[in-house]
Amino acid sequence: MLKIDALNKRCGIPDVLSFDEGEGGLPFARIRSDRGEADISLYGAHVTHFKPVGIEHPVLWMSPEAVFAEGKAIRGGIPICWPWFGNHPSGSPEKPAHGVARIRMWEVKETGVDDAGRVRLRLAMPGKESDLALTLEIVVGSALELRLTTENTGDAPEAMTAALHTYFSVSEIGKVRIKGFDGVEYWDQLEGNAVKRQEGDIIIDREVDRIYVGTEGECRIVDEGWERAIRVTREGSGSAVVWNPWIEKSARLGDFPDDGFPGMVCIEAANAGPDVVTLQPGMRHVLGIKISVTP
Ligand code: BG6
Protein backbone atom coordinates (compact mmCIF):
# COMPACT_ATOMS: atom_id res chain seq x y z
CA MET A 1 0.00 0.00 0.00
CA LEU A 2 2.91 2.31 0.80
CA LYS A 3 4.19 1.97 -2.74
CA ILE A 4 0.77 2.88 -4.18
CA ASP A 5 0.53 5.93 -1.91
CA ALA A 6 3.98 7.07 -3.03
CA LEU A 7 3.05 6.54 -6.69
CA ASN A 8 -0.14 8.56 -6.31
CA LYS A 9 1.80 11.34 -4.64
CA ARG A 10 4.56 11.41 -7.24
CA CYS A 11 2.62 10.67 -10.44
CA GLY A 12 -1.13 10.86 -9.78
CA ILE A 13 -3.19 13.59 -11.49
CA PRO A 14 -6.32 14.59 -9.55
CA ASP A 15 -9.58 13.37 -11.15
CA VAL A 16 -7.70 11.93 -14.13
CA LEU A 17 -5.01 9.43 -13.18
CA SER A 18 -4.63 7.34 -10.05
CA PHE A 19 -2.84 4.18 -9.01
CA ASP A 20 -4.27 1.30 -7.04
CA GLU A 21 -3.70 -2.29 -6.12
CA GLY A 22 -5.73 -4.18 -8.70
CA GLU A 23 -6.26 -7.74 -9.86
CA GLY A 24 -3.88 -10.18 -8.17
CA GLY A 25 -2.62 -7.35 -5.93
CA LEU A 26 -0.67 -5.91 -8.89
CA PRO A 27 -0.23 -2.13 -9.22
CA PHE A 28 -2.48 -0.51 -11.83
CA ALA A 29 -2.80 2.96 -13.32
CA ARG A 30 -6.42 4.03 -13.91
CA ILE A 31 -7.15 6.83 -16.35
CA ARG A 32 -10.59 8.40 -16.43
CA SER A 33 -10.68 11.56 -18.52
CA ASP A 34 -13.31 13.39 -20.55
CA ARG A 35 -11.82 11.74 -23.68
CA GLY A 36 -11.39 8.12 -22.71
CA GLU A 37 -10.58 5.61 -20.02
CA ALA A 38 -7.83 3.05 -19.67
CA ASP A 39 -6.36 0.63 -17.15
CA ILE A 40 -2.68 -0.22 -17.22
CA SER A 41 -0.98 -2.93 -15.18
CA LEU A 42 2.56 -1.87 -14.24
CA TYR A 43 3.36 -5.56 -14.30
CA GLY A 44 4.15 -6.01 -18.00
CA ALA A 45 3.34 -2.33 -18.82
CA HIS A 46 0.18 -4.01 -19.99
CA VAL A 47 -2.88 -2.02 -21.10
CA THR A 48 -5.85 -4.14 -20.00
CA HIS A 49 -8.68 -1.75 -20.86
CA PHE A 50 -9.39 1.15 -23.21
CA LYS A 51 -12.65 2.83 -24.17
CA PRO A 52 -13.12 6.26 -25.71
CA VAL A 53 -15.94 8.35 -24.25
CA GLY A 54 -19.18 7.78 -26.16
CA ILE A 55 -18.24 4.28 -27.35
CA GLU A 56 -20.38 1.52 -25.87
CA HIS A 57 -18.14 -1.55 -25.86
CA PRO A 58 -14.53 -1.75 -24.65
CA VAL A 59 -11.99 -1.78 -27.47
CA LEU A 60 -9.70 -4.39 -25.95
CA TRP A 61 -10.63 -7.98 -25.17
CA MET A 62 -9.60 -9.41 -21.82
CA SER A 63 -9.85 -13.07 -21.00
CA PRO A 64 -12.20 -13.68 -18.06
CA GLU A 65 -9.73 -16.43 -17.10
CA ALA A 66 -6.63 -14.23 -17.25
CA VAL A 67 -4.12 -14.89 -14.48
CA PHE A 68 -2.72 -11.84 -12.70
CA ALA A 69 0.43 -13.09 -11.02
CA GLU A 70 4.13 -12.41 -11.32
CA GLY A 71 5.80 -14.95 -13.60
CA LYS A 72 2.68 -15.32 -15.79
CA ALA A 73 1.69 -13.33 -18.87
CA ILE A 74 -1.71 -11.63 -18.73
CA ARG A 75 -4.13 -12.96 -21.37
CA GLY A 76 -5.83 -10.12 -23.25
CA GLY A 77 -5.31 -6.37 -23.53
CA ILE A 78 -1.91 -5.46 -25.00
CA PRO A 79 0.95 -7.73 -23.94
CA ILE A 80 4.39 -6.49 -25.00
CA CYS A 81 6.40 -9.15 -26.83
CA TRP A 82 10.07 -8.15 -26.60
CA PRO A 83 12.96 -8.56 -27.42
CA TRP A 84 11.84 -11.64 -29.26
CA PHE A 85 8.51 -12.51 -30.80
CA GLY A 86 7.35 -16.12 -30.32
CA ASN A 87 9.99 -18.60 -29.24
CA HIS A 88 13.52 -17.43 -28.50
CA PRO A 89 15.64 -17.55 -31.69
CA SER A 90 17.86 -20.22 -30.06
CA GLY A 91 14.80 -22.44 -29.57
CA SER A 92 15.68 -22.74 -25.87
CA PRO A 93 12.61 -23.87 -23.90
CA GLU A 94 14.03 -22.04 -20.85
CA LYS A 95 13.46 -18.69 -22.55
CA PRO A 96 9.88 -17.44 -22.12
CA ALA A 97 7.65 -17.26 -25.20
CA HIS A 98 7.36 -13.68 -26.53
CA GLY A 99 10.28 -12.45 -24.40
CA VAL A 100 10.62 -10.90 -20.98
CA ALA A 101 8.88 -7.50 -21.08
CA ARG A 102 5.39 -8.86 -20.38
CA ILE A 103 6.55 -10.68 -17.23
CA ARG A 104 8.53 -7.86 -15.61
CA MET A 105 7.42 -5.16 -13.20
CA TRP A 106 7.86 -1.75 -14.82
CA GLU A 107 8.48 1.70 -13.30
CA VAL A 108 6.55 4.91 -13.85
CA LYS A 109 8.92 7.63 -15.05
CA GLU A 110 6.59 10.49 -15.88
CA THR A 111 2.91 11.35 -16.22
CA GLY A 112 1.07 14.39 -17.52
CA VAL A 113 -1.76 15.86 -19.55
CA ASP A 114 -0.91 17.52 -22.87
CA ASP A 115 -2.49 20.60 -24.44
CA ALA A 116 -5.02 18.44 -26.27
CA GLY A 117 -6.20 16.92 -22.98
CA ARG A 118 -4.56 13.55 -23.60
CA VAL A 119 -3.11 11.72 -20.62
CA ARG A 120 0.49 10.60 -21.04
CA LEU A 121 2.48 8.02 -19.12
CA ARG A 122 6.09 7.07 -19.64
CA LEU A 123 7.12 3.70 -18.23
CA ALA A 124 10.50 2.01 -18.20
CA MET A 125 11.46 -1.62 -17.81
CA PRO A 126 14.12 -1.77 -15.07
CA GLY A 127 17.44 -3.29 -16.12
CA LYS A 128 18.32 -4.33 -19.62
CA GLU A 129 18.01 -7.40 -21.76
CA SER A 130 21.42 -7.98 -23.22
CA ASP A 131 22.35 -4.32 -23.88
CA LEU A 132 18.85 -3.27 -24.89
CA ALA A 133 16.93 -0.76 -22.74
CA LEU A 134 13.16 -0.40 -23.08
CA THR A 135 10.62 2.35 -22.44
CA LEU A 136 6.94 2.65 -23.28
CA GLU A 137 4.96 5.82 -23.83
CA ILE A 138 1.19 5.48 -23.50
CA VAL A 139 -1.16 8.26 -24.62
CA VAL A 140 -4.85 8.04 -23.74
CA GLY A 141 -7.29 10.38 -25.43
CA SER A 142 -10.14 9.47 -27.74
CA ALA A 143 -7.46 7.29 -29.36
CA LEU A 144 -4.96 5.04 -27.62
CA GLU A 145 -1.33 5.34 -28.65
CA LEU A 146 1.61 3.21 -27.58
CA ARG A 147 5.22 3.86 -28.47
CA LEU A 148 7.77 1.24 -27.46
CA THR A 149 11.36 2.50 -27.68
CA THR A 150 14.32 0.15 -27.69
CA GLU A 151 17.80 1.60 -27.31
CA ASN A 152 21.03 -0.28 -27.86
CA THR A 153 23.24 0.94 -25.01
CA GLY A 154 26.07 -1.47 -25.83
CA ASP A 155 28.93 -1.33 -28.30
CA ALA A 156 27.89 -4.12 -30.66
CA PRO A 157 24.88 -4.44 -32.99
CA GLU A 158 21.85 -6.21 -31.48
CA ALA A 159 18.99 -7.92 -33.31
CA MET A 160 15.46 -7.93 -31.93
CA THR A 161 11.86 -8.78 -32.79
CA ALA A 162 8.79 -7.48 -30.96
CA ALA A 163 5.04 -6.99 -31.02
CA LEU A 164 2.32 -4.92 -29.39
CA HIS A 165 0.10 -7.99 -29.16
CA THR A 166 -3.28 -6.25 -29.19
CA TYR A 167 -6.40 -8.29 -28.41
CA PHE A 168 -9.42 -6.49 -29.90
CA SER A 169 -12.92 -7.06 -28.64
CA VAL A 170 -15.50 -7.80 -31.37
CA SER A 171 -19.23 -8.51 -31.38
CA GLU A 172 -18.93 -11.91 -33.05
CA ILE A 173 -16.07 -12.92 -35.28
CA GLY A 174 -18.46 -13.98 -38.10
CA LYS A 175 -19.62 -10.36 -38.37
CA VAL A 176 -16.10 -8.97 -38.72
CA ARG A 177 -13.94 -8.14 -41.75
CA ILE A 178 -10.37 -6.95 -41.50
CA LYS A 179 -9.48 -4.51 -44.26
CA GLY A 180 -6.09 -3.27 -45.35
CA PHE A 181 -4.20 -6.45 -46.20
CA ASP A 182 -5.44 -7.16 -49.72
CA GLY A 183 -2.49 -8.35 -51.84
CA VAL A 184 -0.11 -8.54 -48.86
CA GLU A 185 2.09 -11.62 -48.36
CA TYR A 186 1.99 -13.51 -45.10
CA TRP A 187 3.83 -16.27 -43.33
CA ASP A 188 1.31 -18.90 -42.32
CA GLN A 189 2.54 -19.97 -38.87
CA LEU A 190 0.13 -22.92 -38.94
CA GLU A 191 1.87 -24.31 -42.04
CA GLY A 192 5.55 -23.99 -41.17
CA ASN A 193 5.64 -20.34 -42.29
CA ALA A 194 4.54 -21.14 -45.86
CA VAL A 195 4.38 -17.83 -47.74
CA LYS A 196 0.91 -16.97 -49.06
CA ARG A 197 -0.85 -13.89 -50.39
CA GLN A 198 -3.99 -12.32 -48.93
CA GLU A 199 -6.82 -11.86 -51.38
CA GLY A 200 -9.48 -9.37 -50.32
CA ASP A 201 -10.47 -8.80 -46.69
CA ILE A 202 -9.37 -11.11 -43.89
CA ILE A 203 -12.30 -13.19 -42.70
CA ILE A 204 -11.75 -15.41 -39.70
CA ASP A 205 -13.59 -18.71 -39.90
CA ARG A 206 -10.87 -21.04 -38.56
CA GLU A 207 -7.65 -20.87 -36.54
CA VAL A 208 -5.52 -18.07 -37.96
CA ASP A 209 -1.91 -17.37 -37.03
CA ARG A 210 -0.20 -15.23 -39.66
CA ILE A 211 2.61 -12.73 -39.98
CA TYR A 212 1.77 -10.24 -42.73
CA VAL A 213 5.05 -8.91 -44.10
CA GLY A 214 6.19 -5.83 -45.98
CA THR A 215 3.11 -3.92 -44.83
CA GLU A 216 3.09 -0.54 -43.16
CA GLY A 217 -0.38 0.73 -44.00
CA GLU A 218 -3.39 1.25 -41.85
CA CYS A 219 -5.96 -1.48 -41.27
CA ARG A 220 -9.56 -1.49 -40.09
CA ILE A 221 -11.60 -4.01 -38.17
CA VAL A 222 -15.09 -3.52 -39.52
CA ASP A 223 -17.59 -4.93 -37.03
CA GLU A 224 -21.14 -5.09 -38.34
CA GLY A 225 -22.49 -6.49 -35.08
CA TRP A 226 -21.48 -3.46 -33.02
CA GLU A 227 -21.72 -1.08 -35.99
CA ARG A 228 -18.26 0.26 -35.49
CA ALA A 229 -14.84 0.16 -37.09
CA ILE A 230 -11.53 0.09 -35.23
CA ARG A 231 -8.74 1.84 -37.09
CA VAL A 232 -5.21 0.61 -36.42
CA THR A 233 -2.13 2.49 -37.58
CA ARG A 234 1.39 1.31 -36.93
CA GLU A 235 4.78 2.98 -36.65
CA GLY A 236 8.18 1.35 -37.18
CA SER A 237 6.33 -1.88 -37.85
CA GLY A 238 7.04 -3.68 -41.11
CA SER A 239 4.88 -6.67 -40.19
CA ALA A 240 1.52 -7.33 -38.56
CA VAL A 241 0.42 -10.50 -36.81
CA VAL A 242 -3.19 -11.65 -37.07
CA TRP A 243 -4.25 -14.34 -34.61
CA ASN A 244 -7.37 -16.15 -33.49
CA PRO A 245 -6.93 -19.49 -31.69
CA TRP A 246 -10.36 -20.85 -32.72
CA ILE A 247 -11.73 -24.02 -31.08
CA GLU A 248 -8.91 -26.47 -30.39
CA LYS A 249 -6.21 -24.02 -29.44
CA SER A 250 -8.61 -22.16 -27.11
CA ALA A 251 -9.24 -25.46 -25.36
CA ARG A 252 -5.47 -26.00 -24.96
CA LEU A 253 -4.84 -22.55 -23.47
CA GLY A 254 -5.48 -22.67 -19.73
CA ASP A 255 -6.30 -18.98 -19.36
CA PHE A 256 -8.56 -18.69 -22.41
CA PRO A 257 -12.25 -19.68 -22.13
CA ASP A 258 -13.37 -22.37 -24.59
CA ASP A 259 -16.10 -20.07 -25.88
CA GLY A 260 -13.95 -16.89 -25.90
CA PHE A 261 -12.54 -16.96 -29.44
CA PRO A 262 -15.62 -15.54 -31.28
CA GLY A 263 -15.33 -12.35 -29.20
CA MET A 264 -11.76 -11.41 -30.10
CA VAL A 265 -9.10 -11.02 -32.73
CA CYS A 266 -5.46 -10.05 -32.32
CA ILE A 267 -3.89 -7.59 -34.72
CA GLU A 268 -0.37 -6.90 -33.61
CA ALA A 269 1.92 -4.07 -34.62
CA ALA A 270 5.06 -6.13 -35.02
CA ASN A 271 8.62 -6.60 -36.04
CA ALA A 272 8.26 -10.33 -36.58
CA GLY A 273 9.16 -13.11 -39.02
CA PRO A 274 11.62 -11.70 -41.56
CA ASP A 275 11.11 -8.19 -40.13
CA VAL A 276 14.03 -8.38 -37.69
CA VAL A 277 15.36 -5.04 -36.44
CA THR A 278 19.13 -4.72 -36.06
CA LEU A 279 20.14 -1.85 -33.83
CA GLN A 280 23.59 -0.38 -34.15
CA PRO A 281 25.27 0.86 -30.92
CA GLY A 282 23.57 4.00 -29.63
CA MET A 283 20.61 3.63 -31.99
CA ARG A 284 16.92 3.55 -31.08
CA HIS A 285 13.92 1.89 -32.63
CA VAL A 286 10.30 2.90 -32.03
CA LEU A 287 7.47 0.41 -32.50
CA GLY A 288 4.10 2.10 -32.24
CA ILE A 289 0.38 1.57 -32.57
CA LYS A 290 -2.54 3.99 -32.67
CA ILE A 291 -6.05 2.70 -32.13
CA SER A 292 -9.23 4.67 -32.69
CA VAL A 293 -12.89 3.80 -33.11
CA THR A 294 -15.45 5.17 -35.53
CA PRO A 295 -19.14 4.36 -35.20
C1 BG6 B 1 0.56 -14.90 -31.33
C2 BG6 B 1 1.34 -16.00 -31.99
O1 BG6 B 1 1.16 -13.68 -31.56
O2 BG6 B 1 0.51 -15.14 -29.92
C3 BG6 B 1 0.68 -17.32 -31.68
O3 BG6 B 1 1.41 -15.75 -33.38
C4 BG6 B 1 0.57 -17.51 -30.17
O4 BG6 B 1 1.44 -18.37 -32.26
C5 BG6 B 1 -0.16 -16.32 -29.58
O5 BG6 B 1 -0.13 -18.70 -29.90
C6 BG6 B 1 -0.31 -16.38 -28.07
O6 BG6 B 1 0.92 -16.55 -27.44
P1 BG6 B 1 1.02 -16.70 -25.87
O7 BG6 B 1 2.46 -16.96 -25.56
O8 BG6 B 1 0.53 -15.41 -25.26
O9 BG6 B 1 0.10 -17.85 -25.50
XYZ file of C-alpha atoms and ligand atoms in Angstrom:
311
model
C 0.000 0.000 0.000
C 2.915 2.310 0.800
C 4.191 1.970 -2.741
C 0.772 2.878 -4.181
C 0.533 5.931 -1.907
C 3.976 7.066 -3.032
C 3.046 6.542 -6.691
C -0.138 8.559 -6.308
C 1.801 11.341 -4.636
C 4.564 11.414 -7.240
C 2.615 10.672 -10.438
C -1.130 10.862 -9.782
C -3.194 13.588 -11.492
C -6.321 14.592 -9.549
C -9.576 13.368 -11.146
C -7.696 11.930 -14.130
C -5.010 9.434 -13.178
C -4.633 7.345 -10.049
C -2.840 4.181 -9.014
C -4.273 1.298 -7.045
C -3.699 -2.292 -6.116
C -5.731 -4.177 -8.700
C -6.261 -7.740 -9.857
C -3.882 -10.179 -8.167
C -2.622 -7.347 -5.931
C -0.672 -5.913 -8.890
C -0.228 -2.134 -9.223
C -2.481 -0.506 -11.827
C -2.802 2.961 -13.319
C -6.415 4.034 -13.908
C -7.147 6.830 -16.349
C -10.585 8.399 -16.429
C -10.685 11.562 -18.524
C -13.306 13.389 -20.553
C -11.817 11.737 -23.681
C -11.391 8.123 -22.708
C -10.583 5.609 -20.020
C -7.827 3.047 -19.670
C -6.362 0.628 -17.145
C -2.678 -0.222 -17.220
C -0.977 -2.927 -15.185
C 2.555 -1.865 -14.238
C 3.359 -5.561 -14.298
C 4.149 -6.011 -17.998
C 3.341 -2.329 -18.818
C 0.184 -4.009 -19.986
C -2.876 -2.021 -21.095
C -5.849 -4.139 -19.999
C -8.678 -1.751 -20.858
C -9.394 1.147 -23.215
C -12.650 2.827 -24.166
C -13.125 6.264 -25.708
C -15.938 8.346 -24.246
C -19.178 7.776 -26.165
C -18.241 4.280 -27.351
C -20.375 1.519 -25.873
C -18.144 -1.552 -25.857
C -14.531 -1.749 -24.654
C -11.990 -1.778 -27.471
C -9.701 -4.392 -25.948
C -10.627 -7.982 -25.168
C -9.603 -9.406 -21.815
C -9.852 -13.075 -20.996
C -12.198 -13.680 -18.057
C -9.734 -16.428 -17.104
C -6.626 -14.230 -17.245
C -4.116 -14.891 -14.483
C -2.724 -11.836 -12.700
C 0.431 -13.086 -11.015
C 4.131 -12.412 -11.322
C 5.804 -14.947 -13.598
C 2.683 -15.322 -15.790
C 1.692 -13.331 -18.865
C -1.711 -11.628 -18.726
C -4.135 -12.961 -21.372
C -5.833 -10.120 -23.253
C -5.307 -6.374 -23.533
C -1.912 -5.456 -25.000
C 0.952 -7.731 -23.942
C 4.391 -6.493 -25.003
C 6.396 -9.145 -26.832
C 10.072 -8.153 -26.597
C 12.962 -8.559 -27.415
C 11.844 -11.639 -29.255
C 8.510 -12.506 -30.797
C 7.347 -16.125 -30.323
C 9.986 -18.595 -29.245
C 13.524 -17.432 -28.501
C 15.642 -17.553 -31.694
C 17.860 -20.224 -30.060
C 14.800 -22.436 -29.568
C 15.684 -22.738 -25.874
C 12.611 -23.870 -23.897
C 14.026 -22.041 -20.855
C 13.462 -18.688 -22.547
C 9.881 -17.437 -22.120
C 7.647 -17.259 -25.205
C 7.358 -13.677 -26.528
C 10.281 -12.453 -24.404
C 10.625 -10.901 -20.984
C 8.878 -7.504 -21.082
C 5.388 -8.858 -20.378
C 6.546 -10.678 -17.228
C 8.532 -7.864 -15.605
C 7.422 -5.164 -13.202
C 7.864 -1.747 -14.825
C 8.481 1.703 -13.305
C 6.545 4.907 -13.851
C 8.921 7.628 -15.047
C 6.585 10.486 -15.876
C 2.910 11.348 -16.216
C 1.074 14.393 -17.522
C -1.762 15.857 -19.552
C -0.908 17.521 -22.865
C -2.487 20.602 -24.440
C -5.022 18.441 -26.274
C -6.203 16.922 -22.977
C -4.562 13.549 -23.599
C -3.107 11.722 -20.619
C 0.487 10.598 -21.043
C 2.477 8.018 -19.125
C 6.089 7.068 -19.637
C 7.115 3.696 -18.232
C 10.503 2.006 -18.197
C 11.464 -1.623 -17.810
C 14.117 -1.774 -15.074
C 17.443 -3.289 -16.121
C 18.323 -4.328 -19.624
C 18.012 -7.400 -21.764
C 21.419 -7.981 -23.223
C 22.346 -4.322 -23.882
C 18.845 -3.270 -24.886
C 16.926 -0.764 -22.742
C 13.163 -0.400 -23.085
C 10.617 2.349 -22.437
C 6.936 2.653 -23.283
C 4.963 5.818 -23.828
C 1.186 5.481 -23.503
C -1.165 8.257 -24.618
C -4.848 8.038 -23.738
C -7.294 10.376 -25.433
C -10.142 9.474 -27.736
C -7.459 7.293 -29.360
C -4.960 5.039 -27.617
C -1.330 5.343 -28.650
C 1.606 3.207 -27.578
C 5.220 3.856 -28.473
C 7.770 1.238 -27.459
C 11.355 2.495 -27.684
C 14.321 0.151 -27.688
C 17.799 1.595 -27.306
C 21.029 -0.277 -27.862
C 23.239 0.941 -25.009
C 26.066 -1.465 -25.828
C 28.929 -1.332 -28.298
C 27.890 -4.117 -30.658
C 24.881 -4.439 -32.987
C 21.847 -6.211 -31.478
C 18.987 -7.915 -33.310
C 15.457 -7.931 -31.933
C 11.863 -8.783 -32.793
C 8.795 -7.480 -30.961
C 5.035 -6.986 -31.019
C 2.325 -4.919 -29.392
C 0.098 -7.989 -29.162
C -3.280 -6.249 -29.195
C -6.399 -8.290 -28.407
C -9.417 -6.490 -29.899
C -12.922 -7.062 -28.638
C -15.499 -7.800 -31.368
C -19.233 -8.512 -31.381
C -18.930 -11.911 -33.046
C -16.073 -12.925 -35.283
C -18.457 -13.981 -38.101
C -19.616 -10.356 -38.367
C -16.098 -8.971 -38.721
C -13.944 -8.142 -41.751
C -10.367 -6.948 -41.499
C -9.484 -4.509 -44.261
C -6.093 -3.268 -45.350
C -4.195 -6.453 -46.197
C -5.439 -7.155 -49.723
C -2.493 -8.355 -51.837
C -0.108 -8.542 -48.859
C 2.092 -11.620 -48.364
C 1.992 -13.506 -45.101
C 3.828 -16.267 -43.329
C 1.314 -18.899 -42.317
C 2.538 -19.971 -38.867
C 0.134 -22.920 -38.943
C 1.873 -24.313 -42.038
C 5.553 -23.986 -41.171
C 5.642 -20.340 -42.287
C 4.539 -21.138 -45.856
C 4.378 -17.832 -47.742
C 0.910 -16.975 -49.064
C -0.851 -13.895 -50.390
C -3.987 -12.315 -48.935
C -6.818 -11.856 -51.377
C -9.475 -9.368 -50.318
C -10.470 -8.798 -46.693
C -9.374 -11.106 -43.893
C -12.301 -13.194 -42.702
C -11.753 -15.407 -39.701
C -13.587 -18.711 -39.903
C -10.874 -21.036 -38.556
C -7.651 -20.870 -36.536
C -5.523 -18.066 -37.960
C -1.905 -17.369 -37.033
C -0.200 -15.226 -39.658
C 2.609 -12.730 -39.979
C 1.772 -10.238 -42.728
C 5.045 -8.913 -44.096
C 6.191 -5.830 -45.977
C 3.112 -3.917 -44.831
C 3.090 -0.544 -43.157
C -0.376 0.731 -44.003
C -3.388 1.249 -41.845
C -5.964 -1.480 -41.275
C -9.561 -1.490 -40.093
C -11.597 -4.009 -38.170
C -15.093 -3.517 -39.516
C -17.587 -4.932 -37.028
C -21.145 -5.086 -38.336
C -22.493 -6.485 -35.078
C -21.478 -3.464 -33.022
C -21.720 -1.082 -35.989
C -18.264 0.259 -35.486
C -14.843 0.156 -37.086
C -11.534 0.089 -35.233
C -8.736 1.843 -37.086
C -5.205 0.606 -36.418
C -2.132 2.488 -37.581
C 1.386 1.312 -36.934
C 4.777 2.983 -36.649
C 8.184 1.347 -37.176
C 6.331 -1.878 -37.849
C 7.045 -3.679 -41.108
C 4.876 -6.667 -40.189
C 1.520 -7.333 -38.562
C 0.423 -10.500 -36.808
C -3.190 -11.646 -37.071
C -4.251 -14.341 -34.606
C -7.373 -16.147 -33.490
C -6.934 -19.492 -31.686
C -10.356 -20.855 -32.723
C -11.730 -24.022 -31.075
C -8.913 -26.473 -30.391
C -6.206 -24.019 -29.437
C -8.606 -22.160 -27.110
C -9.242 -25.462 -25.356
C -5.471 -25.995 -24.963
C -4.839 -22.546 -23.474
C -5.480 -22.674 -19.729
C -6.300 -18.983 -19.361
C -8.559 -18.694 -22.411
C -12.248 -19.682 -22.132
C -13.367 -22.375 -24.588
C -16.098 -20.070 -25.875
C -13.951 -16.894 -25.902
C -12.540 -16.960 -29.444
C -15.623 -15.537 -31.275
C -15.328 -12.354 -29.197
C -11.758 -11.411 -30.099
C -9.097 -11.018 -32.730
C -5.463 -10.048 -32.324
C -3.887 -7.587 -34.719
C -0.374 -6.905 -33.605
C 1.923 -4.072 -34.620
C 5.062 -6.131 -35.023
C 8.620 -6.596 -36.045
C 8.263 -10.326 -36.585
C 9.159 -13.107 -39.020
C 11.617 -11.701 -41.565
C 11.107 -8.193 -40.128
C 14.032 -8.378 -37.691
C 15.363 -5.040 -36.439
C 19.127 -4.720 -36.063
C 20.135 -1.854 -33.829
C 23.589 -0.384 -34.147
C 25.271 0.855 -30.923
C 23.567 4.000 -29.629
C 20.607 3.625 -31.993
C 16.919 3.551 -31.078
C 13.923 1.891 -32.631
C 10.303 2.899 -32.031
C 7.469 0.406 -32.495
C 4.101 2.104 -32.240
C 0.384 1.568 -32.570
C -2.537 3.988 -32.673
C -6.049 2.696 -32.130
C -9.229 4.675 -32.690
C -12.890 3.800 -33.108
C -15.452 5.174 -35.528
C -19.137 4.358 -35.200
C 0.560 -14.900 -31.332
C 1.343 -15.997 -31.991
O 1.159 -13.676 -31.563
O 0.515 -15.142 -29.916
C 0.684 -17.319 -31.680
O 1.414 -15.749 -33.378
C 0.569 -17.509 -30.172
O 1.441 -18.367 -32.256
C -0.161 -16.318 -29.585
O -0.133 -18.705 -29.897
C -0.314 -16.375 -28.068
O 0.920 -16.549 -27.438
P 1.018 -16.699 -25.871
O 2.461 -16.957 -25.557
O 0.531 -15.411 -25.263
O 0.100 -17.853 -25.500
